[in-house]
Amino acid sequence: MQPLNTSTIETSLPVSPEAPTPVIVGTGPVSVADVVAVARHDAPVVIGEDARAAVAASRATIEVLATDVQPHYGISTGFGALATTFINAADRTRLQQSLVRSHAAGSGPEVERETVRALMLLRVSTLLTGRTGIRLATAEAYVGMINAGITPIVREYGSLGCSGDLAPLSHCALALMGEGSVRNRAGTELPAADALRDAGLEPVLLAEKEGLALINGTDGMLGQLSLALHDLHTLLSTADVAAAMSIEALLGTDAVFAADLASLRPQLGQEASTTNLRHLLAGSPIVASHKGPECTRVQDAYSLRCAPQVHGAARDTVDHAGRVADRELASAIDNPVVTVDGRVESNGNFHGAPVAYVLDFLAIAVADVASMSERRTDRMLDPARNNGLPAFLAHDVGVDSGLMIAQYTAAGIVSELKRLAVPASVDSIPSSAMQEDHVSMGWHAARKLRTGIDGLARVLGIEIMTASRALDLRAPLLPGPATGAVLAEVRREVAGPGPDRFLSPEIESVAASVRSGAVLTAAQSRTGDLY
């Protein structure tokens, strides 16, 4: 089966961790797959020849304006509320350095390496559009830092999402100047100057406009959106796998997933999930075992019957977010910018609202898919609703608690995901002496979505672990080929039913298999590619 939608979120990663293919960055956009390749697999970055020419041309424009007696924002003036203050030529390098130093004001825990590398790649992509006025040598030095595996230490708090992700990007620019702290490829923390020296790189002395060009963008929130879209493609297909296993375990019906029923509501995401469920449940002896007239159940609970509607709505949300990401990946975000006809103009493109909104929208979808998954888990543990399975799937009911507390864990995560679904983008705290009087909070939307995706993987892992035990307890009835392959994958690390044992490592193991795609791969070994 081929995907119904063609957004870059569904593009398979074209590199492997063992031999990453270089990502060529030119004047055009990079893709979600490129972001994943550089951020997670250390794919090297190569500057395209078209970008070299475009960067040189825009820099020539900046150097002409730098000699003008008239002030030009970001070139011969201060920034933000100080935009009308003229800066003499002798002080402009210090101006750019001071901008970066003062804006590298993050606080809190370190941000993940992959997030920092994602935002660095995206800043390079904008620099190489030829719309920022940066020198080619500065762009080359930034690429050199990425390729050397030098990761600036970026802190959790500091970005308001307007003017872009100033603080996170400033920590990266500071490292380019040979200041601040970084981690090398081995993960060791050391001064940026030492890391650059070890890599054979020189600190950059910033020229006019370069400080602004390095820090004024939506790259932090967009990088995290790109990683989230990549992960959600796997997780939403895995949610269909989990639902299929639960439907079997609960003696549910597959009749509601018929193609003609799905076509009555032509939502693309619902069609994809319904098709997945038909393929996942095909050939299931358990489903076939109760299709006769002796089965008196009219319809299943919503968490089973309506799985394609919820999972499908989440897919449509991801598809919308993917289109927004595609457009943002094709953008040149800076202020001011050098236009194609050589003007240098201020603009508002750094405002993160388009990205922030879809980050918040995705958090809602993530919470809802996880909530439905937890309901299926709870149903499998309840003897009043699980169609003949022991209470909590315990070995010796009364003595053993079975998977009772695994459901508590899922419920606790879902409760947290519901809180994280509250939008960040509806909040705004003015800054810069009211010059920046409305901000997007897109970075915060990205941070909570990242937590939400981790939570969704864990909740799905608990459902799959629970369904695996329930399917074992249905013996001698057997699951279908696809769900049986997933059961076998789970049993590689997690034992089957038996007396109570230490559950936490088993939850972590199955959640890891969900995140890595191992669960989905096992199912697809029997179904072919799922949507």
PDB file of N, CA and C in Angstrom, residues 193-251:
ATOM      1  N   ALA A 193      35.737  27.642  22.230  1.00  0.00           N
ATOM      2  CA  ALA A 193      37.026  27.927  21.594  1.00  0.00           C
ATOM      3  C   ALA A 193      37.873  26.670  21.490  1.00  0.00           C
ATOM      4  N   ASP A 194      37.846  25.837  22.521  1.00  0.00           N
ATOM      5  CA  ASP A 194      38.622  24.592  22.496  1.00  0.00           C
ATOM      6  C   ASP A 194      38.059  23.615  21.475  1.00  0.00           C
ATOM      7  N   ALA A 195      36.733  23.527  21.405  1.00  0.00           N
ATOM      8  CA  ALA A 195      36.106  22.608  20.450  1.00  0.00           C
ATOM      9  C   ALA A 195      36.404  23.025  19.011  1.00  0.00           C
ATOM     10  N   LEU A 196      36.341  24.323  18.744  1.00  0.00           N
ATOM     11  CA  LEU A 196      36.660  24.804  17.408  1.00  0.00           C
ATOM     12  C   LEU A 196      38.114  24.502  17.058  1.00  0.00           C
ATOM     13  N   ARG A 197      39.001  24.754  17.997  1.00  0.00           N
ATOM     14  CA  ARG A 197      40.424  24.478  17.754  1.00  0.00           C
ATOM     15  C   ARG A 197      40.654  23.002  17.475  1.00  0.00           C
ATOM     16  N   ASP A 198      40.039  22.146  18.283  1.00  0.00           N
ATOM     17  CA  ASP A 198      40.208  20.707  18.095  1.00  0.00           C
ATOM     18  C   ASP A 198      39.715  20.249  16.720  1.00  0.00           C
ATOM     19  N   ALA A 199      38.706  20.958  16.195  1.00  0.00           N
ATOM     20  CA  ALA A 199      38.141  20.602  14.895  1.00  0.00           C
ATOM     21  C   ALA A 199      38.833  21.315  13.736  1.00  0.00           C
ATOM     22  N   GLY A 200      39.860  22.116  14.058  1.00  0.00           N
ATOM     23  CA  GLY A 200      40.565  22.851  13.011  1.00  0.00           C
ATOM     24  C   GLY A 200      39.788  24.031  12.479  1.00  0.00           C
ATOM     25  N   LEU A 201      38.890  24.584  13.288  1.00  0.00           N
ATOM     26  CA  LEU A 201      38.061  25.722  12.886  1.00  0.00           C
ATOM     27  C   LEU A 201      38.476  26.977  13.631  1.00  0.00           C
ATOM     28  N   GLU A 202      38.283  28.132  13.012  1.00  0.00           N
ATOM     29  CA  GLU A 202      38.606  29.417  13.618  1.00  0.00           C
ATOM     30  C   GLU A 202      37.330  30.105  14.090  1.00  0.00           C
ATOM     31  N   PRO A 203      37.360  30.778  15.242  1.00  0.00           N
ATOM     32  CA  PRO A 203      36.202  31.589  15.635  1.00  0.00           C
ATOM     33  C   PRO A 203      35.927  32.669  14.598  1.00  0.00           C
ATOM     34  N   VAL A 204      34.664  33.029  14.434  1.00  0.00           N
ATOM     35  CA  VAL A 204      34.263  34.028  13.447  1.00  0.00           C
ATOM     36  C   VAL A 204      34.152  35.394  14.104  1.00  0.00           C
ATOM     37  N   LEU A 205      34.756  36.403  13.475  1.00  0.00           N
ATOM     38  CA  LEU A 205      34.598  37.791  13.893  1.00  0.00           C
ATOM     39  C   LEU A 205      33.478  38.379  13.044  1.00  0.00           C
ATOM     40  N   LEU A 206      32.359  38.633  13.646  1.00  0.00           N
ATOM     41  CA  LEU A 206      31.163  39.001  12.893  1.00  0.00           C
ATOM     42  C   LEU A 206      31.279  40.374  12.260  1.00  0.00           C
ATOM     43  N   ALA A 207      30.749  40.498  11.048  1.00  0.00           N
ATOM     44  CA  ALA A 207      30.694  41.773  10.336  1.00  0.00           C
ATOM     45  C   ALA A 207      29.258  42.300  10.362  1.00  0.00           C
ATOM     46  N   GLU A 208      29.045  43.449   9.690  1.00  0.00           N
ATOM     47  CA  GLU A 208      27.727  44.077   9.677  1.00  0.00           C
ATOM     48  C   GLU A 208      26.639  43.077   9.281  1.00  0.00           C
ATOM     49  N   LYS A 209      25.545  43.137   9.975  1.00  0.00           N
ATOM     50  CA  LYS A 209      24.326  42.372   9.702  1.00  0.00           C
ATOM     51  C   LYS A 209      24.405  40.907  10.134  1.00  0.00           C
ATOM     52  N   GLU A 210      25.601  40.383  10.388  1.00  0.00           N
ATOM     53  CA  GLU A 210      25.731  38.939  10.582  1.00  0.00           C
ATOM     54  C   GLU A 210      25.149  38.462  11.908  1.00  0.00           C
ATOM     55  N   GLY A 211      25.249  39.260  12.938  1.00  0.00           N
ATOM     56  CA  GLY A 211      24.652  38.845  14.199  1.00  0.00           C
ATOM     57  C   GLY A 211      23.166  38.630  14.065  1.00  0.00           C
ATOM     58  N   LEU A 212      22.489  39.592  13.431  1.00  0.00           N
ATOM     59  CA  LEU A 212      21.056  39.453  13.193  1.00  0.00           C
ATOM     60  C   LEU A 212      20.755  38.227  12.344  1.00  0.00           C
ATOM     61  N   ALA A 213      21.522  38.035  11.281  1.00  0.00           N
ATOM     62  CA  ALA A 213      21.261  36.928  10.368  1.00  0.00           C
ATOM     63  C   ALA A 213      21.374  35.584  11.063  1.00  0.00           C
ATOM     64  N   LEU A 214      22.212  35.501  12.076  1.00  0.00           N
ATOM     65  CA  LEU A 214      22.441  34.231  12.763  1.00  0.00           C
ATOM     66  C   LEU A 214      21.372  33.898  13.795  1.00  0.00           C
ATOM     67  N   ILE A 215      20.583  34.878  14.229  1.00  0.00           N
ATOM     68  CA  ILE A 215      19.709  34.612  15.379  1.00  0.00           C
ATOM     69  C   ILE A 215      18.234  34.882  15.113  1.00  0.00           C
ATOM     70  N   ASN A 216      17.884  35.402  13.942  1.00  0.00           N
ATOM     71  CA  ASN A 216      16.530  35.892  13.734  1.00  0.00           C
ATOM     72  C   ASN A 216      15.711  34.907  12.904  1.00  0.00           C
ATOM     73  N   GLY A 217      15.234  33.814  13.493  1.00  0.00           N
ATOM     74  CA  GLY A 217      14.488  32.838  12.712  1.00  0.00           C
ATOM     75  C   GLY A 217      13.637  31.920  13.565  1.00  0.00           C
ATOM     76  N   THR A 218      12.793  31.149  12.892  1.00  0.00           N
ATOM     77  CA  THR A 218      11.883  30.209  13.550  1.00  0.00           C
ATOM     78  C   THR A 218      12.474  28.803  13.615  1.00  0.00           C
ATOM     79  N   ASP A 219      13.802  28.710  13.537  1.00  0.00           N
ATOM     80  CA  ASP A 219      14.449  27.416  13.328  1.00  0.00           C
ATOM     81  C   ASP A 219      14.279  26.436  14.484  1.00  0.00           C
ATOM     82  N   GLY A 220      14.226  26.919  15.712  1.00  0.00           N
ATOM     83  CA  GLY A 220      14.069  26.016  16.845  1.00  0.00           C
ATOM     84  C   GLY A 220      12.718  25.336  16.838  1.00  0.00           C
ATOM     85  N   MET A 221      11.677  26.129  16.677  1.00  0.00           N
ATOM     86  CA  MET A 221      10.330  25.540  16.667  1.00  0.00           C
ATOM     87  C   MET A 221      10.112  24.710  15.403  1.00  0.00           C
ATOM     88  N   LEU A 222      10.656  25.160  14.265  1.00  0.00           N
ATOM     89  CA  LEU A 222      10.490  24.408  13.023  1.00  0.00           C
ATOM     90  C   LEU A 222      11.282  23.100  13.049  1.00  0.00           C
ATOM     91  N   GLY A 223      12.476  23.121  13.617  1.00  0.00           N
ATOM     92  CA  GLY A 223      13.254  21.890  13.730  1.00  0.00           C
ATOM     93  C   GLY A 223      12.524  20.853  14.552  1.00  0.00           C
ATOM     94  N   GLN A 224      11.927  21.280  15.657  1.00  0.00           N
ATOM     95  CA  GLN A 224      11.187  20.343  16.503  1.00  0.00           C
ATOM     96  C   GLN A 224       9.899  19.883  15.831  1.00  0.00           C
ATOM     97  N   LEU A 225       9.263  20.767  15.065  1.00  0.00           N
ATOM     98  CA  LEU A 225       8.087  20.349  14.299  1.00  0.00           C
ATOM     99  C   LEU A 225       8.480  19.279  13.288  1.00  0.00           C
ATOM    100  N   SER A 226       9.605  19.465  12.620  1.00  0.00           N
ATOM    101  CA  SER A 226      10.045  18.491  11.615  1.00  0.00           C
ATOM    102  C   SER A 226      10.293  17.123  12.250  1.00  0.00           C
ATOM    103  N   LEU A 227      10.975  17.101  13.374  1.00  0.00           N
ATOM    104  CA  LEU A 227      11.228  15.832  14.068  1.00  0.00           C
ATOM    105  C   LEU A 227       9.919  15.202  14.536  1.00  0.00           C
ATOM    106  N   ALA A 228       9.002  16.029  15.013  1.00  0.00           N
ATOM    107  CA  ALA A 228       7.713  15.512  15.491  1.00  0.00           C
ATOM    108  C   ALA A 228       6.912  14.895  14.351  1.00  0.00           C
ATOM    109  N   LEU A 229       6.907  15.540  13.194  1.00  0.00           N
ATOM    110  CA  LEU A 229       6.169  14.994  12.055  1.00  0.00           C
ATOM    111  C   LEU A 229       6.727  13.638  11.639  1.00  0.00           C
ATOM    112  N   HIS A 230       8.042  13.538  11.642  1.00  0.00           N
ATOM    113  CA  HIS A 230       8.679  12.264  11.313  1.00  0.00           C
ATOM    114  C   HIS A 230       8.253  11.176  12.306  1.00  0.00           C
ATOM    115  N   ASP A 231       8.259  11.504  13.593  1.00  0.00           N
ATOM    116  CA  ASP A 231       7.904  10.527  14.617  1.00  0.00           C
ATOM    117  C   ASP A 231       6.429  10.153  14.565  1.00  0.00           C
ATOM    118  N   LEU A 232       5.575  11.138  14.306  1.00  0.00           N
ATOM    119  CA  LEU A 232       4.136  10.871  14.317  1.00  0.00           C
ATOM    120  C   LEU A 232       3.711   9.976  13.160  1.00  0.00           C
ATOM    121  N   HIS A 233       4.426  10.009  12.070  1.00  0.00           N
ATOM    122  CA  HIS A 233       4.100   9.083  10.979  1.00  0.00           C
ATOM    123  C   HIS A 233       4.189   7.639  11.468  1.00  0.00           C
ATOM    124  N   THR A 234       5.241   7.333  12.236  1.00  0.00           N
ATOM    125  CA  THR A 234       5.389   5.987  12.801  1.00  0.00           C
ATOM    126  C   THR A 234       4.365   5.737  13.899  1.00  0.00           C
ATOM    127  N   LEU A 235       4.183   6.706  14.781  1.00  0.00           N
ATOM    128  CA  LEU A 235       3.321   6.474  15.949  1.00  0.00           C
ATOM    129  C   LEU A 235       1.856   6.301  15.573  1.00  0.00           C
ATOM    130  N   LEU A 236       1.363   7.039  14.580  1.00  0.00           N
ATOM    131  CA  LEU A 236      -0.045   6.900  14.227  1.00  0.00           C
ATOM    132  C   LEU A 236      -0.315   5.580  13.524  1.00  0.00           C
ATOM    133  N   SER A 237       0.620   5.101  12.733  1.00  0.00           N
ATOM    134  CA  SER A 237       0.462   3.757  12.167  1.00  0.00           C
ATOM    135  C   SER A 237       0.527   2.704  13.265  1.00  0.00           C
ATOM    136  N   THR A 238       1.397   2.942  14.256  1.00  0.00           N
ATOM    137  CA  THR A 238       1.492   2.015  15.387  1.00  0.00           C
ATOM    138  C   THR A 238       0.226   2.044  16.226  1.00  0.00           C
ATOM    139  N   ALA A 239      -0.427   3.194  16.308  1.00  0.00           N
ATOM    140  CA  ALA A 239      -1.703   3.270  17.030  1.00  0.00           C
ATOM    141  C   ALA A 239      -2.742   2.361  16.375  1.00  0.00           C
ATOM    142  N   ASP A 240      -2.740   2.286  15.051  1.00  0.00           N
ATOM    143  CA  ASP A 240      -3.645   1.351  14.366  1.00  0.00           C
ATOM    144  C   ASP A 240      -3.288  -0.098  14.708  1.00  0.00           C
ATOM    145  N   VAL A 241      -1.989  -0.382  14.793  1.00  0.00           N
ATOM    146  CA  VAL A 241      -1.562  -1.740  15.177  1.00  0.00           C
ATOM    147  C   VAL A 241      -2.064  -2.062  16.582  1.00  0.00           C
ATOM    148  N   ALA A 242      -1.881  -1.134  17.510  1.00  0.00           N
ATOM    149  CA  ALA A 242      -2.327  -1.354  18.890  1.00  0.00           C
ATOM    150  C   ALA A 242      -3.833  -1.577  18.950  1.00  0.00           C
ATOM    151  N   ALA A 243      -4.575  -0.768  18.194  1.00  0.00           N
ATOM    152  CA  ALA A 243      -6.038  -0.921  18.194  1.00  0.00           C
ATOM    153  C   ALA A 243      -6.435  -2.285  17.649  1.00  0.00           C
ATOM    154  N   ALA A 244      -5.778  -2.727  16.596  1.00  0.00           N
ATOM    155  CA  ALA A 244      -6.103  -4.048  16.030  1.00  0.00           C
ATOM    156  C   ALA A 244      -5.864  -5.148  17.049  1.00  0.00           C
ATOM    157  N   MET A 245      -4.766  -5.068  17.783  1.00  0.00           N
ATOM    158  CA  MET A 245      -4.477  -6.078  18.801  1.00  0.00           C
ATOM    159  C   MET A 245      -5.538  -6.059  19.897  1.00  0.00           C
ATOM    160  N   SER A 246      -5.970  -4.871  20.290  1.00  0.00           N
ATOM    161  CA  SER A 246      -6.989  -4.768  21.337  1.00  0.00           C
ATOM    162  C   SER A 246      -8.340  -5.280  20.853  1.00  0.00           C
ATOM    163  N   ILE A 247      -8.655  -4.987  19.601  1.00  0.00           N
ATOM    164  CA  ILE A 247      -9.919  -5.487  19.035  1.00  0.00           C
ATOM    165  C   ILE A 247      -9.935  -7.008  19.068  1.00  0.00           C
ATOM    166  N   GLU A 248      -8.859  -7.634  18.678  1.00  0.00           N
ATOM    167  CA  GLU A 248      -8.769  -9.094  18.765  1.00  0.00           C
ATOM    168  C   GLU A 248      -8.895  -9.558  20.213  1.00  0.00           C
ATOM    169  N   ALA A 249      -8.123  -8.937  21.090  1.00  0.00           N
ATOM    170  CA  ALA A 249      -8.087  -9.367  22.487  1.00  0.00           C
ATOM    171  C   ALA A 249      -9.450  -9.267  23.149  1.00  0.00           C
ATOM    172  N   LEU A 250     -10.266  -8.283  22.729  1.00  0.00           N
ATOM    173  CA  LEU A 250     -11.570  -8.051  23.335  1.00  0.00           C
ATOM    174  C   LEU A 250     -12.707  -8.725  22.548  1.00  0.00           C
ATOM    175  N   LEU A 251     -12.338  -9.568  21.590  1.00  0.00           N
ATOM    176  CA  LEU A 251     -13.322 -10.255  20.755  1.00  0.00           C
ATOM    177  C   LEU A 251     -14.218  -9.260  20.030  1.00  0.00           C
TER     178      LEU A 251
END
